[in-house]
Amino acid sequence: MPILNVNNLKAYFLTIRGAVRAVDNVSFSLEKGESLGLAGESGCGKSTLGYALINLLPPPGKIMEGSILIDGIDVAKLSEDELRKKVRWKKISMIFQGAMNALNPVYTVGYQMSEPLIYHEGMNKKEALEEAKRYLELVGLSRDVVNRYPHELSGGMKQRVMIATALILKPTVLIADEPTTALDVIVQAQIINLMKKLKRELGISIIFISHDLSIISEIADRVAIMYAGKIVELGSSDSVYLKPKHPYTQALLRAVPRIKGKKEKLTFIPGAPPNLIEPPSGCRFHPRCPYAFDRCIREEPELKQVESGHFVACHLY
Ligand code: SF4
């Protein structure tokens, strides 16, 4: 049984120049203990989708249509007060892009980690600090980090603190938006291993957002490839990486350098992602697609199953 069901979700930014259709009719589900990687070029809508899932779109962002069902609650329909009390951090939690720089420099780690426990769980300060220490240990930090200030921590340590804080109210789903960006490769590997361990030990479901397909391949059970606000391919990591079907996924994978194995010439995708105020008709990828034909310009392809558990939105299938 999926624990998260997203149906026909539309999240737009309502600007004076028109509606930017950043997430446009997206549907997917997530199983308990599953990790789903969301990948695509910058501006494809993956971070907006993450924000929409906790109904925390920055203005002028708005959920226009669709549902986000978790434990029978539709996150898209709740008021701000209900979201704060019932959903955010308790059911769905998020590590924001660049979050490690968002730690408040004037408060200790313990103070900042205790706040959600005091507010949401009604713990007193002593109980909250003890729980904070337990979560610091869980993410591989020592208990005395509670007494430290952010400037006393390395980038990797700060990111571990952010992960511990995101998990402290025991959410069912954790959304991690580019959690390894700005970290060196050794620390990136440590953070990925930590997230795998947390998924295994806590049974948490993870939505891992990244533009880096090699990082996603390390952690994701399934991958959703986004282009211009839509999911264009969705399937198990093995199936999408080994047998990519959508021309955009194929092009993305050809643009990733390989260290081992058969060396292939790197190619780039010609053109740029479209303007989402007036996206191209039919298939949004058609102006850049080498296989485009008449129908692609006229008719939008639906995401359909082409192999067991492997979905593609392309008229070639
Ligand atoms: Fe290319 Fe047409 Fe498939 Fe779009 S639907 S990816 S334009 S072949």
Tab-separated table of C-alpha atoms and ligand atoms in Angstrom:
chain	number	residue	atom	x	y	z
A	1	MET	CA	0.000	0.000	0.000
A	2	PRO	CA	1.468	3.383	-0.967
A	3	ILE	CA	1.880	5.783	1.949
A	4	LEU	CA	1.932	8.817	-0.336
A	5	ASN	CA	-0.328	9.290	-3.345
A	6	VAL	CA	0.076	12.344	-5.549
A	7	ASN	CA	-2.684	12.758	-8.126
A	8	ASN	CA	-2.800	15.228	-11.025
A	9	LEU	CA	-0.911	17.841	-9.044
A	10	LYS	CA	-0.557	21.299	-10.559
A	11	ALA	CA	1.599	23.906	-8.800
A	12	TYR	CA	2.006	27.243	-10.566
A	13	PHE	CA	3.723	30.549	-9.843
A	14	LEU	CA	1.211	33.306	-10.559
A	15	THR	CA	3.372	36.148	-11.861
A	16	ILE	CA	2.300	39.373	-13.554
A	17	ARG	CA	3.596	37.946	-16.837
A	18	GLY	CA	1.380	34.872	-16.506
A	19	ALA	CA	1.241	31.515	-14.699
A	20	VAL	CA	4.543	29.633	-14.630
A	21	ARG	CA	3.422	25.992	-14.824
A	22	ALA	CA	6.293	24.588	-12.765
A	23	VAL	CA	4.486	21.351	-11.820
A	24	ASP	CA	1.831	20.421	-14.332
A	25	ASN	CA	-0.333	17.369	-13.830
A	26	VAL	CA	2.086	15.182	-11.911
A	27	SER	CA	1.018	11.840	-10.424
A	28	PHE	CA	3.051	9.218	-8.574
A	29	SER	CA	2.995	7.164	-5.397
A	30	LEU	CA	5.547	6.175	-2.798
A	31	GLU	CA	5.686	2.934	-0.798
A	32	LYS	CA	6.749	2.624	2.829
A	33	GLY	CA	10.529	2.395	3.070
A	34	GLU	CA	10.977	3.259	-0.603
A	35	SER	CA	13.307	5.900	-2.020
A	36	LEU	CA	12.282	7.805	-5.123
A	37	GLY	CA	14.796	9.959	-6.989
A	38	LEU	CA	13.503	13.067	-8.762
A	39	ALA	CA	15.873	14.097	-11.522
A	40	GLY	CA	16.036	16.596	-14.354
A	41	GLU	CA	17.727	19.793	-15.474
A	42	SER	CA	17.585	22.977	-13.377
A	43	GLY	CA	14.164	24.575	-13.725
A	44	CYS	CA	12.359	21.317	-14.583
A	45	GLY	CA	10.111	21.646	-11.512
A	46	LYS	CA	11.641	19.064	-9.184
A	47	SER	CA	12.270	21.437	-6.256
A	48	THR	CA	8.867	23.078	-6.764
A	49	LEU	CA	7.328	19.611	-6.541
A	50	GLY	CA	9.183	19.048	-3.252
A	51	TYR	CA	7.845	22.311	-1.802
A	52	ALA	CA	4.335	21.550	-3.090
A	53	LEU	CA	4.363	18.175	-1.300
A	54	ILE	CA	4.581	19.940	2.063
A	55	ASN	CA	2.356	22.755	0.769
A	56	LEU	CA	5.057	25.315	1.440
A	57	LEU	CA	5.435	26.988	-1.937
A	58	PRO	CA	7.066	30.403	-1.693
A	59	PRO	CA	4.827	33.224	-3.022
A	60	PRO	CA	3.567	33.615	-5.717
A	61	GLY	CA	3.495	29.782	-5.841
A	62	LYS	CA	0.144	28.041	-5.435
A	63	ILE	CA	-1.267	24.537	-5.638
A	64	MET	CA	-3.901	24.902	-8.368
A	65	GLU	CA	-5.336	21.389	-8.602
A	66	GLY	CA	-4.784	17.819	-7.542
A	67	SER	CA	-4.293	15.944	-4.293
A	68	ILE	CA	-1.403	14.871	-2.072
A	69	LEU	CA	-2.672	12.059	0.140
A	70	ILE	CA	-0.709	10.868	3.137
A	71	ASP	CA	-2.372	8.707	5.830
A	72	GLY	CA	-5.745	9.719	4.428
A	73	ILE	CA	-5.009	13.456	4.754
A	74	ASP	CA	-4.989	15.636	1.634
A	75	VAL	CA	-2.058	17.984	2.195
A	76	ALA	CA	-3.184	20.159	-0.727
A	77	LYS	CA	-6.475	21.037	1.010
A	78	LEU	CA	-5.311	21.909	4.537
A	79	SER	CA	-5.162	25.385	6.057
A	80	GLU	CA	-1.805	26.796	7.143
A	81	ASP	CA	-2.645	26.084	10.790
A	82	GLU	CA	-3.619	22.453	10.071
A	83	LEU	CA	-0.486	21.954	7.982
A	84	ARG	CA	1.709	23.155	10.851
A	85	LYS	CA	-0.087	21.047	13.455
A	86	LYS	CA	-0.707	17.848	11.509
A	87	VAL	CA	1.616	17.472	8.556
A	88	ARG	CA	4.851	19.410	8.327
A	89	TRP	CA	7.784	17.698	10.047
A	90	LYS	CA	5.424	15.073	11.575
A	91	LYS	CA	4.263	13.321	8.417
A	92	ILE	CA	6.382	14.923	5.700
A	93	SER	CA	9.647	16.605	6.466
A	94	MET	CA	12.057	18.368	4.135
A	95	ILE	CA	15.740	19.149	4.009
A	96	PHE	CA	15.823	22.305	1.919
A	97	GLN	CA	18.471	23.074	-0.646
A	98	GLY	CA	21.343	24.865	1.107
A	99	ALA	CA	19.659	24.157	4.463
A	100	MET	CA	22.929	23.694	6.311
A	101	ASN	CA	23.538	27.419	5.884
A	102	ALA	CA	20.134	28.146	7.401
A	103	LEU	CA	21.168	27.135	10.935
A	104	ASN	CA	20.833	30.187	13.145
A	105	PRO	CA	24.388	31.293	14.087
A	106	VAL	CA	23.380	32.718	17.472
A	107	TYR	CA	21.784	29.553	18.907
A	108	THR	CA	23.347	26.224	19.803
A	109	VAL	CA	22.510	23.094	17.815
A	110	GLY	CA	20.678	21.706	20.857
A	111	TYR	CA	18.471	24.788	21.134
A	112	GLN	CA	17.536	24.624	17.443
A	113	MET	CA	16.860	20.887	17.483
A	114	SER	CA	14.771	21.140	20.654
A	115	GLU	CA	12.321	23.729	19.316
A	116	PRO	CA	10.127	21.356	17.249
A	117	LEU	CA	9.990	18.865	20.131
A	118	ILE	CA	8.869	21.537	22.594
A	119	TYR	CA	6.333	23.012	20.150
A	120	HIS	CA	4.897	19.818	18.646
A	121	GLU	CA	5.486	17.151	21.305
A	122	GLY	CA	5.075	19.268	24.432
A	123	MET	CA	8.434	18.118	25.831
A	124	ASN	CA	10.242	20.168	28.449
A	125	LYS	CA	13.729	21.517	27.659
A	126	LYS	CA	15.581	18.675	29.375
A	127	GLU	CA	13.603	15.946	27.582
A	128	ALA	CA	13.975	17.733	24.234
A	129	LEU	CA	17.742	18.055	24.646
A	130	GLU	CA	18.037	14.368	25.480
A	131	GLU	CA	16.064	13.476	22.343
A	132	ALA	CA	18.263	15.846	20.286
A	133	LYS	CA	21.361	14.004	21.548
A	134	ARG	CA	19.797	10.672	20.564
A	135	TYR	CA	19.178	11.920	17.024
A	136	LEU	CA	22.683	13.362	16.765
A	137	GLU	CA	24.034	9.916	17.594
A	138	LEU	CA	21.715	8.384	15.003
A	139	VAL	CA	23.284	10.534	12.268
A	140	GLY	CA	26.813	9.719	13.419
A	141	LEU	CA	27.585	12.814	15.512
A	142	SER	CA	28.610	12.926	19.148
A	143	ARG	CA	26.112	13.946	21.825
A	144	ASP	CA	28.120	17.004	22.829
A	145	VAL	CA	27.350	18.627	19.443
A	146	VAL	CA	24.177	19.913	21.175
A	147	ASN	CA	26.340	22.516	22.901
A	148	ARG	CA	28.065	23.729	19.752
A	149	TYR	CA	27.247	26.713	17.535
A	150	PRO	CA	26.932	26.295	13.749
A	151	HIS	CA	30.269	28.063	13.056
A	152	GLU	CA	32.031	25.326	15.059
A	153	LEU	CA	30.832	22.620	12.633
A	154	SER	CA	32.077	21.516	9.196
A	155	GLY	CA	29.719	21.485	6.185
A	156	GLY	CA	29.201	17.722	6.513
A	157	MET	CA	28.423	18.032	10.243
A	158	LYS	CA	25.914	20.822	9.593
A	159	GLN	CA	24.175	18.694	6.965
A	160	ARG	CA	23.979	15.802	9.468
A	161	VAL	CA	22.419	18.197	11.996
A	162	MET	CA	19.847	19.219	9.369
A	163	ILE	CA	19.046	15.558	8.637
A	164	ALA	CA	18.682	14.826	12.368
A	165	THR	CA	16.408	17.863	12.788
A	166	ALA	CA	14.262	16.827	9.800
A	167	LEU	CA	13.808	13.376	11.343
A	168	ILE	CA	13.290	14.368	14.958
A	169	LEU	CA	9.465	14.277	14.782
A	170	LYS	CA	9.563	10.832	13.128
A	171	PRO	CA	8.045	11.748	9.747
A	172	THR	CA	6.794	9.059	7.384
A	173	VAL	CA	8.321	10.763	4.341
A	174	LEU	CA	11.548	12.735	4.103
A	175	ILE	CA	12.124	15.015	1.107
A	176	ALA	CA	15.794	15.813	0.564
A	177	ASP	CA	16.390	18.624	-1.948
A	178	GLU	CA	19.954	18.476	-3.315
A	179	PRO	CA	21.278	17.454	0.124
A	180	THR	CA	24.820	16.840	-1.110
A	181	THR	CA	25.319	19.974	-3.213
A	182	ALA	CA	28.217	22.137	-1.994
A	183	LEU	CA	29.827	19.203	-0.177
A	184	ASP	CA	33.051	17.585	-1.362
A	185	VAL	CA	32.818	14.105	-2.887
A	186	ILE	CA	33.982	12.260	0.237
A	187	VAL	CA	31.375	13.995	2.411
A	188	GLN	CA	28.766	13.469	-0.339
A	189	ALA	CA	29.399	9.717	-0.149
A	190	GLN	CA	29.120	9.824	3.665
A	191	ILE	CA	25.765	11.649	3.479
A	192	ILE	CA	24.419	9.185	0.887
A	193	ASN	CA	25.489	6.243	3.051
A	194	LEU	CA	23.888	7.874	6.071
A	195	MET	CA	20.582	8.306	4.232
A	196	LYS	CA	20.652	4.685	3.098
A	197	LYS	CA	21.258	3.600	6.702
A	198	LEU	CA	18.382	5.762	7.996
A	199	LYS	CA	16.041	4.370	5.345
A	200	ARG	CA	16.991	0.819	6.348
A	201	GLU	CA	16.884	1.347	10.120
A	202	LEU	CA	13.907	3.715	10.425
A	203	GLY	CA	11.881	2.365	7.488
A	204	ILE	CA	11.424	5.936	6.328
A	205	SER	CA	10.428	6.762	2.733
A	206	ILE	CA	12.681	9.253	0.954
A	207	ILE	CA	12.150	11.545	-2.001
A	208	PHE	CA	15.631	12.482	-3.126
A	209	ILE	CA	15.821	15.489	-5.438
A	210	SER	CA	18.982	16.006	-7.452
A	211	HIS	CA	20.226	17.120	-10.851
A	212	ASP	CA	23.018	14.546	-10.421
A	213	LEU	CA	21.944	11.213	-11.874
A	214	SER	CA	24.970	9.372	-10.500
A	215	ILE	CA	24.043	10.371	-6.933
A	216	ILE	CA	20.417	9.392	-7.471
A	217	SER	CA	21.497	5.981	-8.787
A	218	GLU	CA	23.237	5.372	-5.447
A	219	ILE	CA	20.175	5.847	-3.301
A	220	ALA	CA	16.944	5.571	-5.296
A	221	ASP	CA	14.864	2.401	-5.667
A	222	ARG	CA	12.842	4.167	-8.363
A	223	VAL	CA	13.531	7.246	-10.458
A	224	ALA	CA	11.196	9.883	-11.882
A	225	ILE	CA	12.662	12.012	-14.667
A	226	MET	CA	11.080	15.463	-14.917
A	227	TYR	CA	11.050	17.771	-17.905
A	228	ALA	CA	9.325	21.163	-18.074
A	229	GLY	CA	7.039	20.475	-15.112
A	230	LYS	CA	6.062	16.925	-16.048
A	231	ILE	CA	7.225	13.423	-15.215
A	232	VAL	CA	8.343	11.987	-18.561
A	233	GLU	CA	9.727	8.658	-17.336
A	234	LEU	CA	9.255	6.679	-14.130
A	235	GLY	CA	10.544	3.254	-13.214
A	236	SER	CA	12.949	1.221	-11.108
A	237	SER	CA	16.476	2.662	-11.050
A	238	ASP	CA	17.824	-0.397	-12.870
A	239	SER	CA	15.251	-0.208	-15.593
A	240	VAL	CA	15.556	3.579	-16.158
A	241	TYR	CA	19.369	3.635	-16.035
A	242	LEU	CA	19.963	0.482	-18.060
A	243	LYS	CA	17.076	0.765	-20.522
A	244	PRO	CA	16.082	4.457	-20.711
A	245	LYS	CA	13.159	4.887	-23.075
A	246	HIS	CA	12.328	8.590	-23.231
A	247	PRO	CA	14.599	10.555	-25.607
A	248	TYR	CA	15.152	13.139	-22.840
A	249	THR	CA	16.286	10.489	-20.332
A	250	GLN	CA	18.577	8.971	-22.953
A	251	ALA	CA	20.096	12.391	-23.621
A	252	LEU	CA	20.495	13.127	-19.901
A	253	LEU	CA	22.316	9.835	-19.362
A	254	ARG	CA	24.603	10.470	-22.339
A	255	ALA	CA	25.603	13.753	-20.674
A	256	VAL	CA	26.883	12.004	-17.496
A	257	PRO	CA	30.618	11.169	-17.508
A	258	ARG	CA	31.635	7.586	-16.609
A	259	ILE	CA	34.779	6.733	-14.707
A	260	LYS	CA	34.738	2.965	-15.310
A	261	GLY	CA	33.572	0.731	-18.146
A	262	LYS	CA	33.000	1.567	-21.776
A	263	LYS	CA	34.030	5.149	-22.487
A	264	GLU	CA	31.434	6.998	-24.531
A	265	LYS	CA	31.542	10.454	-26.040
A	266	LEU	CA	29.688	12.948	-23.842
A	267	THR	CA	26.901	14.773	-25.618
A	268	PHE	CA	24.845	17.736	-24.547
A	269	ILE	CA	21.159	18.386	-25.119
A	270	PRO	CA	20.723	21.116	-27.732
A	271	GLY	CA	18.553	24.105	-26.891
A	272	ALA	CA	17.279	25.145	-23.465
A	273	PRO	CA	14.329	24.120	-21.280
A	274	PRO	CA	11.170	25.962	-22.395
A	275	ASN	CA	9.490	29.003	-20.939
A	276	LEU	CA	6.852	27.525	-18.627
A	277	ILE	CA	4.504	30.486	-19.017
A	278	GLU	CA	3.931	29.420	-22.613
A	279	PRO	CA	5.262	25.872	-22.901
A	280	PRO	CA	5.492	24.225	-26.331
A	281	SER	CA	2.336	22.528	-27.624
A	282	GLY	CA	2.029	18.742	-27.584
A	283	CYS	CA	5.129	17.135	-26.115
A	284	ARG	CA	7.071	19.844	-24.289
A	285	PHE	CA	10.348	18.237	-25.354
A	286	HIS	CA	9.548	18.390	-29.071
A	287	PRO	CA	11.674	21.491	-29.937
A	288	ARG	CA	14.767	19.627	-28.627
A	289	CYS	CA	13.897	16.058	-29.543
A	290	PRO	CA	15.748	14.407	-32.458
A	291	TYR	CA	12.819	11.983	-32.982
A	292	ALA	CA	9.981	14.537	-32.996
A	293	PHE	CA	7.275	14.040	-35.626
A	294	ASP	CA	3.935	15.712	-36.437
A	295	ARG	CA	1.931	14.115	-33.661
A	296	CYS	CA	4.459	15.326	-31.041
A	297	ILE	CA	3.648	18.947	-31.891
A	298	ARG	CA	-0.128	18.419	-31.792
A	299	GLU	CA	-0.767	15.974	-28.980
A	300	GLU	CA	0.564	15.728	-25.459
A	301	PRO	CA	1.820	12.189	-24.703
A	302	GLU	CA	0.403	10.518	-21.586
A	303	LEU	CA	2.551	8.707	-19.072
A	304	LYS	CA	1.835	5.056	-19.846
A	305	GLN	CA	3.233	1.737	-18.757
A	306	VAL	CA	5.500	0.209	-21.399
A	307	GLU	CA	7.075	-2.530	-19.256
A	308	SER	CA	6.239	-3.797	-15.795
A	309	GLY	CA	6.554	-0.757	-13.487
A	310	HIS	CA	8.207	1.348	-16.210
A	311	PHE	CA	6.201	4.364	-17.435
A	312	VAL	CA	7.043	6.707	-20.319
A	313	ALA	CA	5.349	9.774	-21.800
A	314	CYS	CA	6.373	9.605	-25.451
A	315	HIS	CA	4.529	8.913	-28.724
A	316	LEU	CA	7.279	6.499	-29.780
A	317	TYR	CA	5.762	3.929	-27.349
B	1	SF4	FE1	10.308	13.176	-28.841
B	1	SF4	FE2	7.802	13.004	-29.724
B	1	SF4	FE3	8.618	11.375	-27.811
B	1	SF4	FE4	8.257	13.964	-27.320
B	1	SF4	S1	6.684	12.477	-27.882
B	1	SF4	S2	9.969	12.734	-26.679
B	1	SF4	S3	8.922	14.876	-29.205
B	1	SF4	S4	9.368	11.457	-29.909
